[in-house]
Amino acid sequence: MRNQIGWLLLVSILLLSVPAINAAEQAQSPSKRLVLQQGDRIVFIGNTFADQLRLYNYLETLLTAQAPVSKLSFRNLAWSGDTLTLQPRPLNFGSLDDHLTAEKADVIIACFGMNESFAGPSEVKAYREHWEQFLKHLKSKKYNGSTAPRVVILSPIAHENMGPPLPDPADHNQSLAAYTKTMQSIAEEHQLPFVDLYHATSRLMEANPSQKLTHNGIHLNQYGYWAVSQLIADSLLAKEVTSPQLVIDLKSQKIETTNAEVTQQKLKSDQIEFTVKPLLLPIPAPPDGAIADSDLLARQPRLSVKQLPEGNYRLVVGGTVIVTGSASDWDRGIVLLNLPSQVQVADLRSTINRKNELFFYVYRAHNAEYIFGRRTKPFGAVSFPPEMETFDELIQSREKTIQEQSRPIEAAKWELIRVD
């Protein structure tokens, strides 16, 4: 418990002492915002960045839990190494159009530019032409059967300096900056939502050098996806994603809340009770052991209680002990761990992970040669179609659970109890 309190206090001190990075401002562009509709099927396409979104699932969790509309569903059709013009696939795999049609894509989030950027600034003109051709092609399609897809463009991240023996990323970052500028220009010309991850991640890398965002300079690690997914969600939802937070002032008998409703409050020095109903699920907690950016930590659930008499106080939520701290600790504010809503959002992310794993088995089947390749007959044509139907049923079952888990939890009684 002492170690937990120490960590929570360190977080609180960082929140107060380190200048915050306006992540929402970094991620947003002046281009047209994404308008989500109930029941939208959102499909990720692109390179390794997009492909590995399915391994960590922070972005899908955030959009599912915090979007203003419900019943969103997601598919990941990305493939490591993909570019706008080169997307090699196994024999008889089918084109990108085939798979976008099969998934009835309403929204396409396109993640390209990292691979192309290695060609250098001299190829930026050709890259622009490739985007023009690609967008013209998408505009001509109606994958959902009725309307052209709404397209979102994500830039590549910055190349992180990992130190020797990995190369100095300075030259490559100049190229990435040029490609990002071109992508933003294209998005503005076509009135498409655009997320500038190059400059956003550059600032994160500079502000928090103790925590690396990537494995190798260009591919995000788990913490990187946790951080970057919040920047993307900020931009796509046109708001800063955050978690329920409360500030209680015993002297004024007031409770300030963010993303929560408070009722049935009793605010006395010897009896602090109130009922909290979250309006949305919180942001998933940072990965274990991560040295998280202070601005992003400020979005986690947090309770501050002003004017408490000296002593130690234990927070109990719905009968479960959450954390114990001194009056001064609570005055500064404590980041809360293991709230019922945090357990629920962790369960939601776990279900999303399993759903994406099941879809991956269908989309990127290891035994593809027997499913649609040269060995389909005689046995593959008999056994695999019903097995694929079973996968579809399992995926649909997980998606039903995802919708249930994405709803805010019921109201719970919070008590701050003096323990000495």
Tab-separated table of C-alpha atoms in Angstrom:
chain	number	residue	atom	x	y	z
A	1	MET	CA	0.000	0.000	0.000
A	2	ARG	CA	2.865	2.397	0.788
A	3	ASN	CA	4.321	1.837	-2.672
A	4	GLN	CA	0.923	2.488	-4.236
A	5	ILE	CA	0.455	5.746	-2.321
A	6	GLY	CA	3.979	6.806	-3.215
A	7	TRP	CA	3.294	6.240	-6.891
A	8	LEU	CA	-0.022	8.084	-6.693
A	9	LEU	CA	1.602	11.044	-4.954
A	10	LEU	CA	4.364	11.146	-7.550
A	11	VAL	CA	1.687	11.286	-10.235
A	12	SER	CA	-0.070	14.133	-8.445
A	13	ILE	CA	3.163	16.111	-8.059
A	14	LEU	CA	3.961	15.630	-11.742
A	15	LEU	CA	0.513	16.866	-12.687
A	16	LEU	CA	1.073	20.027	-10.688
A	17	SER	CA	4.698	20.711	-11.563
A	18	VAL	CA	5.211	19.706	-15.203
A	19	PRO	CA	3.835	22.008	-17.912
A	20	ALA	CA	0.981	20.208	-19.632
A	21	ILE	CA	1.100	19.383	-23.299
A	22	ASN	CA	-2.114	20.284	-25.064
A	23	ALA	CA	-2.481	16.934	-26.781
A	24	ALA	CA	-5.868	17.754	-28.232
A	25	GLU	CA	-4.462	20.850	-29.928
A	26	GLN	CA	-1.523	18.863	-31.284
A	27	ALA	CA	-3.677	16.153	-32.787
A	28	GLN	CA	-6.301	18.345	-34.387
A	29	SER	CA	-6.097	20.023	-37.759
A	30	PRO	CA	-8.243	22.716	-39.343
A	31	SER	CA	-9.678	20.152	-41.772
A	32	LYS	CA	-13.216	18.829	-41.716
A	33	ARG	CA	-14.133	16.803	-38.614
A	34	LEU	CA	-15.264	13.208	-38.742
A	35	VAL	CA	-19.017	12.861	-38.323
A	36	LEU	CA	-19.835	9.467	-36.854
A	37	GLN	CA	-23.252	7.884	-37.243
A	38	GLN	CA	-24.865	5.195	-35.147
A	39	GLY	CA	-23.923	1.739	-36.367
A	40	ASP	CA	-20.941	2.875	-38.452
A	41	ARG	CA	-18.464	0.224	-39.538
A	42	ILE	CA	-14.998	1.781	-39.178
A	43	VAL	CA	-12.159	0.101	-41.065
A	44	PHE	CA	-8.425	0.660	-40.573
A	45	ILE	CA	-6.166	0.293	-43.597
A	46	GLY	CA	-2.476	0.988	-44.069
A	47	ASN	CA	0.920	-0.088	-42.843
A	48	THR	CA	2.409	-1.556	-39.657
A	49	PHE	CA	1.146	1.349	-37.543
A	50	ALA	CA	-2.456	0.508	-38.460
A	51	ASP	CA	-1.913	-3.249	-38.343
A	52	GLN	CA	-0.656	-3.150	-34.761
A	53	LEU	CA	-3.574	-1.053	-33.533
A	54	ARG	CA	-5.329	-4.418	-33.181
A	55	LEU	CA	-2.647	-5.723	-30.802
A	56	TYR	CA	-3.197	-2.995	-28.217
A	57	ASN	CA	-6.749	-1.794	-28.972
A	58	TYR	CA	-6.575	1.464	-27.050
A	59	LEU	CA	-7.991	3.524	-29.921
A	60	GLU	CA	-10.924	1.206	-30.552
A	61	THR	CA	-11.668	1.141	-26.817
A	62	LEU	CA	-11.656	4.940	-26.584
A	63	LEU	CA	-13.863	5.443	-29.639
A	64	THR	CA	-16.274	2.740	-28.493
A	65	ALA	CA	-16.572	4.156	-24.976
A	66	GLN	CA	-16.468	7.909	-25.651
A	67	ALA	CA	-18.005	8.496	-29.092
A	68	PRO	CA	-21.310	10.398	-29.022
A	69	VAL	CA	-23.009	7.612	-30.998
A	70	SER	CA	-23.449	3.933	-30.233
A	71	LYS	CA	-23.099	0.589	-31.990
A	72	LEU	CA	-19.844	1.404	-33.744
A	73	SER	CA	-17.954	-1.614	-35.031
A	74	PHE	CA	-14.372	-1.918	-36.207
A	75	ARG	CA	-12.341	-4.029	-38.612
A	76	ASN	CA	-8.610	-3.920	-39.243
A	77	LEU	CA	-7.596	-4.637	-42.861
A	78	ALA	CA	-4.092	-3.195	-42.513
A	79	TRP	CA	-1.017	-5.157	-43.528
A	80	SER	CA	2.587	-4.536	-42.525
A	81	GLY	CA	4.537	-2.922	-45.348
A	82	ASP	CA	1.509	-1.616	-47.258
A	83	THR	CA	1.805	1.589	-49.233
A	84	LEU	CA	-0.751	3.418	-51.331
A	85	THR	CA	0.477	1.665	-54.471
A	86	LEU	CA	1.967	-1.618	-53.244
A	87	GLN	CA	-0.168	-4.069	-51.286
A	88	PRO	CA	1.011	-7.639	-52.055
A	89	ARG	CA	-1.294	-10.427	-50.915
A	90	PRO	CA	-1.459	-14.243	-51.105
A	91	LEU	CA	-2.873	-15.970	-54.181
A	92	ASN	CA	-6.649	-15.440	-54.550
A	93	PHE	CA	-6.735	-13.323	-51.396
A	94	GLY	CA	-8.901	-10.656	-52.998
A	95	SER	CA	-8.386	-6.937	-53.505
A	96	LEU	CA	-8.729	-4.209	-50.903
A	97	ASP	CA	-11.997	-3.287	-52.606
A	98	ASP	CA	-13.245	-6.850	-52.140
A	99	HIS	CA	-12.570	-6.776	-48.406
A	100	LEU	CA	-13.905	-3.246	-47.870
A	101	THR	CA	-17.097	-4.356	-49.601
A	102	ALA	CA	-17.295	-7.531	-47.520
A	103	GLU	CA	-16.997	-5.423	-44.358
A	104	LYS	CA	-19.457	-2.777	-45.619
A	105	ALA	CA	-17.082	0.042	-44.704
A	106	ASP	CA	-18.732	3.345	-43.752
A	107	VAL	CA	-15.563	5.029	-42.465
A	108	ILE	CA	-11.995	4.327	-43.619
A	109	ILE	CA	-9.065	5.411	-41.462
A	110	ALA	CA	-6.055	5.387	-43.775
A	111	CYS	CA	-2.550	5.172	-42.301
A	112	PHE	CA	0.189	5.562	-44.892
A	113	GLY	CA	3.384	7.561	-45.301
A	114	MET	CA	6.001	5.887	-43.108
A	115	ASN	CA	7.172	3.420	-45.751
A	116	GLU	CA	6.919	5.987	-48.547
A	117	SER	CA	8.944	8.546	-46.565
A	118	PHE	CA	12.117	6.476	-46.898
A	119	ALA	CA	12.170	7.446	-50.580
A	120	GLY	CA	13.032	10.978	-49.451
A	121	PRO	CA	11.584	14.425	-50.190
A	122	SER	CA	12.248	14.032	-53.910
A	123	GLU	CA	9.318	11.598	-54.151
A	124	VAL	CA	6.784	13.807	-52.371
A	125	LYS	CA	5.262	14.926	-55.673
A	126	ALA	CA	4.650	11.338	-56.729
A	127	TYR	CA	3.232	10.587	-53.271
A	128	ARG	CA	0.719	13.401	-53.685
A	129	GLU	CA	-0.357	11.969	-57.041
A	130	HIS	CA	-0.801	8.546	-55.480
A	131	TRP	CA	-3.082	10.031	-52.831
A	132	GLU	CA	-5.126	11.852	-55.462
A	133	GLN	CA	-5.629	8.623	-57.390
A	134	PHE	CA	-6.439	6.676	-54.236
A	135	LEU	CA	-9.005	9.189	-52.988
A	136	LYS	CA	-10.614	9.428	-56.416
A	137	HIS	CA	-10.958	5.654	-56.403
A	138	LEU	CA	-12.499	5.561	-52.910
A	139	LYS	CA	-14.930	8.327	-53.825
A	140	SER	CA	-16.235	6.192	-56.688
A	141	LYS	CA	-17.059	3.257	-54.383
A	142	LYS	CA	-20.038	2.448	-52.168
A	143	TYR	CA	-18.701	-0.305	-49.961
A	144	ASN	CA	-21.715	-0.112	-47.641
A	145	GLY	CA	-24.081	-0.325	-50.595
A	146	SER	CA	-25.364	3.240	-50.412
A	147	THR	CA	-22.722	5.950	-49.896
A	148	ALA	CA	-19.059	6.601	-50.576
A	149	PRO	CA	-16.870	5.995	-47.517
A	150	ARG	CA	-15.953	8.835	-45.191
A	151	VAL	CA	-12.145	8.896	-45.192
A	152	VAL	CA	-9.789	9.944	-42.403
A	153	ILE	CA	-6.071	10.435	-43.044
A	154	LEU	CA	-3.504	9.772	-40.314
A	155	SER	CA	0.069	10.923	-40.796
A	156	PRO	CA	3.032	8.755	-39.770
A	157	ILE	CA	4.603	9.301	-36.355
A	158	ALA	CA	7.970	10.968	-35.890
A	159	HIS	CA	11.128	8.834	-35.999
A	160	GLU	CA	12.246	8.537	-32.379
A	161	ASN	CA	15.923	8.878	-31.500
A	162	MET	CA	16.829	5.580	-29.798
A	163	GLY	CA	20.560	6.294	-29.657
A	164	PRO	CA	23.382	4.097	-30.982
A	165	PRO	CA	23.579	1.632	-32.589
A	166	LEU	CA	20.309	2.681	-34.263
A	167	PRO	CA	20.694	5.475	-36.819
A	168	ASP	CA	20.278	9.189	-36.169
A	169	PRO	CA	16.712	9.981	-37.311
A	170	ALA	CA	17.323	13.630	-38.205
A	171	ASP	CA	17.322	13.201	-41.995
A	172	HIS	CA	14.399	10.831	-41.961
A	173	ASN	CA	12.383	13.230	-39.809
A	174	GLN	CA	12.880	15.931	-42.408
A	175	SER	CA	11.404	13.558	-44.954
A	176	LEU	CA	8.540	12.617	-42.616
A	177	ALA	CA	7.780	16.303	-42.074
A	178	ALA	CA	7.551	16.844	-45.842
A	179	TYR	CA	5.253	13.854	-46.337
A	180	THR	CA	3.075	14.926	-43.409
A	181	LYS	CA	2.734	18.432	-44.832
A	182	THR	CA	1.668	16.941	-48.151
A	183	MET	CA	-0.910	14.703	-46.464
A	184	GLN	CA	-2.364	17.651	-44.554
A	185	SER	CA	-2.582	19.672	-47.754
A	186	ILE	CA	-4.382	16.833	-49.523
A	187	ALA	CA	-6.800	16.417	-46.610
A	188	GLU	CA	-7.616	20.132	-46.611
A	189	GLU	CA	-8.165	20.192	-50.370
A	190	HIS	CA	-10.556	17.247	-50.143
A	191	GLN	CA	-12.135	18.433	-46.867
A	192	LEU	CA	-11.137	15.256	-45.040
A	193	PRO	CA	-10.334	14.820	-41.341
A	194	PHE	CA	-6.578	14.720	-40.812
A	195	VAL	CA	-4.542	13.822	-37.726
A	196	ASP	CA	-0.981	15.140	-37.618
A	197	LEU	CA	0.774	12.479	-35.580
A	198	TYR	CA	4.212	13.526	-36.756
A	199	HIS	CA	4.262	16.814	-34.851
A	200	ALA	CA	2.208	15.452	-31.936
A	201	THR	CA	4.604	12.563	-31.314
A	202	SER	CA	7.622	14.825	-31.818
A	203	ARG	CA	6.395	16.930	-28.900
A	204	LEU	CA	5.670	13.895	-26.747
A	205	MET	CA	9.164	12.538	-27.403
A	206	GLU	CA	10.705	15.878	-26.487
A	207	ALA	CA	8.561	16.454	-23.390
A	208	ASN	CA	8.973	12.983	-21.894
A	209	PRO	CA	12.328	11.490	-23.025
A	210	SER	CA	12.368	9.062	-20.072
A	211	GLN	CA	9.592	7.002	-21.683
A	212	LYS	CA	10.134	5.746	-25.226
A	213	LEU	CA	7.139	5.610	-27.547
A	214	THR	CA	8.614	3.004	-29.899
A	215	HIS	CA	10.445	-0.315	-30.027
A	216	ASN	CA	12.903	0.720	-32.701
A	217	GLY	CA	12.299	4.364	-33.555
A	218	ILE	CA	9.391	3.912	-35.994
A	219	HIS	CA	7.093	1.220	-34.538
A	220	LEU	CA	5.112	2.134	-31.434
A	221	ASN	CA	5.354	0.078	-28.244
A	222	GLN	CA	2.391	-0.482	-25.908
A	223	TYR	CA	2.858	2.839	-24.140
A	224	GLY	CA	3.141	4.543	-27.523
A	225	TYR	CA	-0.218	3.189	-28.614
A	226	TRP	CA	-1.746	4.160	-25.248
A	227	ALA	CA	-0.547	7.745	-25.685
A	228	VAL	CA	-1.066	8.169	-29.431
A	229	SER	CA	-4.547	6.625	-29.345
A	230	GLN	CA	-5.662	9.437	-27.057
A	231	LEU	CA	-4.341	12.035	-29.506
A	232	ILE	CA	-6.191	10.374	-32.384
A	233	ALA	CA	-9.411	10.081	-30.380
A	234	ASP	CA	-9.151	13.766	-29.413
A	235	SER	CA	-9.076	14.738	-33.055
A	236	LEU	CA	-11.694	12.327	-34.371
A	237	LEU	CA	-14.167	13.136	-31.588
A	238	ALA	CA	-13.312	16.864	-31.653
A	239	LYS	CA	-12.867	16.903	-27.892
A	240	GLU	CA	-10.260	15.895	-25.355
A	241	VAL	CA	-11.017	12.390	-24.156
A	242	THR	CA	-10.878	12.187	-20.389
A	243	SER	CA	-12.129	10.318	-17.316
A	244	PRO	CA	-14.523	11.155	-14.459
A	245	GLN	CA	-12.815	13.524	-11.981
A	246	LEU	CA	-14.070	15.147	-8.774
A	247	VAL	CA	-12.955	18.045	-6.563
A	248	ILE	CA	-14.680	18.408	-3.159
A	249	ASP	CA	-14.447	21.555	-1.029
A	250	LEU	CA	-15.748	20.908	2.483
A	251	LYS	CA	-15.738	24.598	3.379
A	252	SER	CA	-17.990	25.666	0.502
A	253	GLN	CA	-19.878	22.329	0.485
A	254	LYS	CA	-19.406	22.065	-3.276
A	255	ILE	CA	-18.374	19.232	-5.572
A	256	GLU	CA	-16.969	20.021	-9.004
A	257	THR	CA	-17.271	17.129	-11.428
A	258	THR	CA	-16.095	16.176	-14.891
A	259	ASN	CA	-17.915	13.399	-16.767
A	260	ALA	CA	-19.880	12.334	-13.696
A	261	GLU	CA	-23.084	13.137	-11.833
A	262	VAL	CA	-23.007	13.420	-8.018
A	263	THR	CA	-26.095	13.035	-5.832
A	264	GLN	CA	-27.021	12.261	-2.203
A	265	GLN	CA	-24.015	14.096	-0.848
A	266	LYS	CA	-23.153	14.507	2.834
A	267	LEU	CA	-20.067	16.655	3.217
A	268	LYS	CA	-19.130	16.813	6.889
A	269	SER	CA	-15.655	16.428	8.308
A	270	ASP	CA	-16.708	13.222	10.061
A	271	GLN	CA	-19.038	11.925	7.352
A	272	ILE	CA	-18.193	12.322	3.662
A	273	GLU	CA	-20.568	10.351	1.472
A	274	PHE	CA	-21.912	10.870	-2.018
A	275	THR	CA	-23.204	8.850	-4.947
A	276	VAL	CA	-21.362	9.010	-8.262
A	277	LYS	CA	-22.700	8.001	-11.656
A	278	PRO	CA	-20.038	8.112	-14.411
A	279	LEU	CA	-21.286	9.610	-17.674
A	280	LEU	CA	-18.744	7.586	-19.638
A	281	LEU	CA	-16.060	5.001	-19.060
A	282	PRO	CA	-12.574	6.256	-18.184
A	283	ILE	CA	-9.490	6.137	-20.353
A	284	PRO	CA	-7.669	2.826	-19.883
A	285	ALA	CA	-4.836	3.029	-17.362
A	286	PRO	CA	-1.285	3.389	-18.716
A	287	PRO	CA	0.715	0.186	-19.136
A	288	ASP	CA	2.364	-1.148	-15.993
A	289	GLY	CA	5.750	0.429	-15.386
A	290	ALA	CA	5.251	3.252	-17.888
A	291	ILE	CA	6.527	6.735	-17.064
A	292	ALA	CA	3.446	8.378	-18.473
A	293	ASP	CA	3.317	11.935	-19.767
A	294	SER	CA	1.907	14.270	-17.113
A	295	ASP	CA	-0.709	15.763	-19.426
A	296	LEU	CA	-2.048	12.308	-20.270
A	297	LEU	CA	-1.969	11.217	-16.617
A	298	ALA	CA	-4.136	14.233	-15.808
A	299	ARG	CA	-6.919	12.542	-17.772
A	300	GLN	CA	-7.099	9.555	-15.429
A	301	PRO	CA	-9.807	9.340	-12.700
A	302	ARG	CA	-8.854	11.616	-9.821
A	303	LEU	CA	-10.374	12.782	-6.518
A	304	SER	CA	-9.341	15.880	-4.584
A	305	VAL	CA	-10.817	16.818	-1.185
A	306	LYS	CA	-10.094	20.273	0.216
A	307	GLN	CA	-10.252	21.367	3.879
A	308	LEU	CA	-10.016	17.894	5.409
A	309	PRO	CA	-8.951	17.816	9.072
A	310	GLU	CA	-5.552	16.238	9.685
A	311	GLY	CA	-5.542	12.463	9.587
A	312	ASN	CA	-5.659	9.516	7.199
A	313	TYR	CA	-8.711	8.739	5.104
A	314	ARG	CA	-9.752	5.672	3.145
A	315	LEU	CA	-11.841	5.868	-0.032
A	316	VAL	CA	-14.441	3.103	-0.314
A	317	VAL	CA	-16.495	2.767	-3.503
A	318	GLY	CA	-19.427	0.381	-3.549
A	319	GLY	CA	-18.015	-1.398	-0.521
A	320	THR	CA	-14.559	-1.872	-2.080
A	321	VAL	CA	-11.492	-0.154	-0.622
A	322	ILE	CA	-9.790	1.874	-3.356
A	323	VAL	CA	-6.956	3.788	-1.661
A	324	THR	CA	-5.904	5.395	1.642
A	325	GLY	CA	-4.128	8.730	1.979
A	326	SER	CA	-3.481	11.603	4.369
A	327	ALA	CA	-5.448	14.837	4.411
A	328	SER	CA	-2.627	16.562	2.534
A	329	ASP	CA	-2.600	13.761	-0.046
A	330	TRP	CA	-6.305	14.232	-0.694
A	331	ASP	CA	-5.881	18.003	-0.812
A	332	ARG	CA	-3.394	17.633	-3.664
A	333	GLY	CA	-5.586	15.023	-5.322
A	334	ILE	CA	-4.989	11.303	-5.790
A	335	VAL	CA	-5.174	9.394	-9.058
A	336	LEU	CA	-7.598	6.546	-8.441
A	337	LEU	CA	-6.904	2.956	-9.388
A	338	ASN	CA	-9.249	-0.038	-9.472
A	339	LEU	CA	-12.495	1.883	-9.614
A	340	PRO	CA	-15.412	-0.263	-10.849
A	341	SER	CA	-15.450	1.789	-14.070
A	342	GLN	CA	-11.738	1.101	-14.591
A	343	VAL	CA	-12.329	-2.619	-14.178
A	344	GLN	CA	-15.140	-2.360	-16.717
A	345	VAL	CA	-13.035	-0.512	-19.301
A	346	ALA	CA	-10.251	-3.094	-18.854
A	347	ASP	CA	-12.813	-5.844	-19.486
A	348	LEU	CA	-14.065	-3.940	-22.543
A	349	ARG	CA	-10.552	-3.711	-23.963
A	350	SER	CA	-10.044	-7.430	-23.308
A	351	THR	CA	-13.226	-8.303	-25.219
A	352	ILE	CA	-12.183	-6.049	-28.103
A	353	ASN	CA	-8.825	-7.795	-28.139
A	354	ARG	CA	-10.480	-11.209	-28.425
A	355	LYS	CA	-12.860	-9.998	-31.164
A	356	ASN	CA	-9.942	-8.644	-33.186
A	357	GLU	CA	-8.004	-11.845	-32.671
A	358	LEU	CA	-10.929	-13.882	-34.035
A	359	PHE	CA	-11.262	-11.568	-37.044
A	360	PHE	CA	-7.526	-11.834	-37.689
A	361	TYR	CA	-7.875	-15.619	-37.903
A	362	VAL	CA	-10.415	-15.128	-40.680
A	363	TYR	CA	-8.777	-12.236	-42.538
A	364	ARG	CA	-5.163	-13.384	-42.216
A	365	ALA	CA	-5.648	-17.148	-41.895
A	366	HIS	CA	-2.384	-19.075	-41.519
A	367	ASN	CA	-3.745	-21.929	-43.649
A	368	ALA	CA	-4.851	-19.609	-46.463
A	369	GLU	CA	-3.558	-22.011	-49.111
A	370	TYR	CA	-6.322	-24.424	-48.086
A	371	ILE	CA	-9.011	-21.762	-47.646
A	372	PHE	CA	-8.714	-19.838	-50.913
A	373	GLY	CA	-5.371	-20.868	-52.433
A	374	ARG	CA	-4.178	-23.728	-54.615
A	375	ARG	CA	-5.171	-26.445	-52.122
A	376	THR	CA	-8.782	-25.383	-51.677
A	377	LYS	CA	-9.977	-28.600	-53.327
A	378	PRO	CA	-10.942	-31.230	-52.493
A	379	PHE	CA	-11.016	-30.790	-48.701
A	380	GLY	CA	-10.759	-27.062	-48.044
A	381	ALA	CA	-13.912	-26.299	-50.020
A	382	VAL	CA	-15.808	-28.708	-47.780
A	383	SER	CA	-14.491	-28.009	-44.301
A	384	PHE	CA	-13.537	-24.329	-44.193
A	385	PRO	CA	-16.774	-22.515	-45.235
A	386	PRO	CA	-18.728	-23.754	-42.177
A	387	GLU	CA	-15.708	-23.044	-39.958
A	388	MET	CA	-15.614	-19.452	-41.248
A	389	GLU	CA	-19.310	-19.137	-40.398
A	390	THR	CA	-18.510	-20.263	-36.869
A	391	PHE	CA	-15.845	-17.556	-36.611
A	392	ASP	CA	-18.417	-14.997	-37.765
A	393	GLU	CA	-20.806	-16.116	-35.033
A	394	LEU	CA	-18.063	-15.827	-32.410
A	395	ILE	CA	-17.159	-12.337	-33.624
A	396	GLN	CA	-20.795	-11.206	-33.538
A	397	SER	CA	-21.131	-12.577	-30.016
A	398	ARG	CA	-18.093	-10.553	-28.879
A	399	GLU	CA	-19.474	-7.431	-30.561
A	400	LYS	CA	-22.715	-7.786	-28.611
A	401	THR	CA	-20.679	-8.006	-25.405
A	402	ILE	CA	-18.648	-4.950	-26.451
A	403	GLN	CA	-21.829	-2.875	-26.773
A	404	GLU	CA	-22.946	-3.965	-23.314
A	405	GLN	CA	-19.573	-3.273	-21.705
A	406	SER	CA	-19.223	0.162	-23.307
A	407	ARG	CA	-22.178	1.566	-21.373
A	408	PRO	CA	-21.351	3.612	-18.252
A	409	ILE	CA	-21.704	1.689	-15.008
A	410	GLU	CA	-24.483	2.227	-12.497
A	411	ALA	CA	-24.211	4.814	-9.729
A	412	ALA	CA	-22.182	3.766	-6.688
A	413	LYS	CA	-21.803	5.095	-3.153
A	414	TRP	CA	-18.436	6.746	-2.403
A	415	GLU	CA	-17.295	7.151	1.207
A	416	LEU	CA	-14.200	8.839	2.592
A	417	ILE	CA	-13.629	7.266	6.000
A	418	ARG	CA	-11.137	8.448	8.603
A	419	VAL	CA	-8.958	5.539	9.691
A	420	ASP	CA	-6.932	7.033	12.591
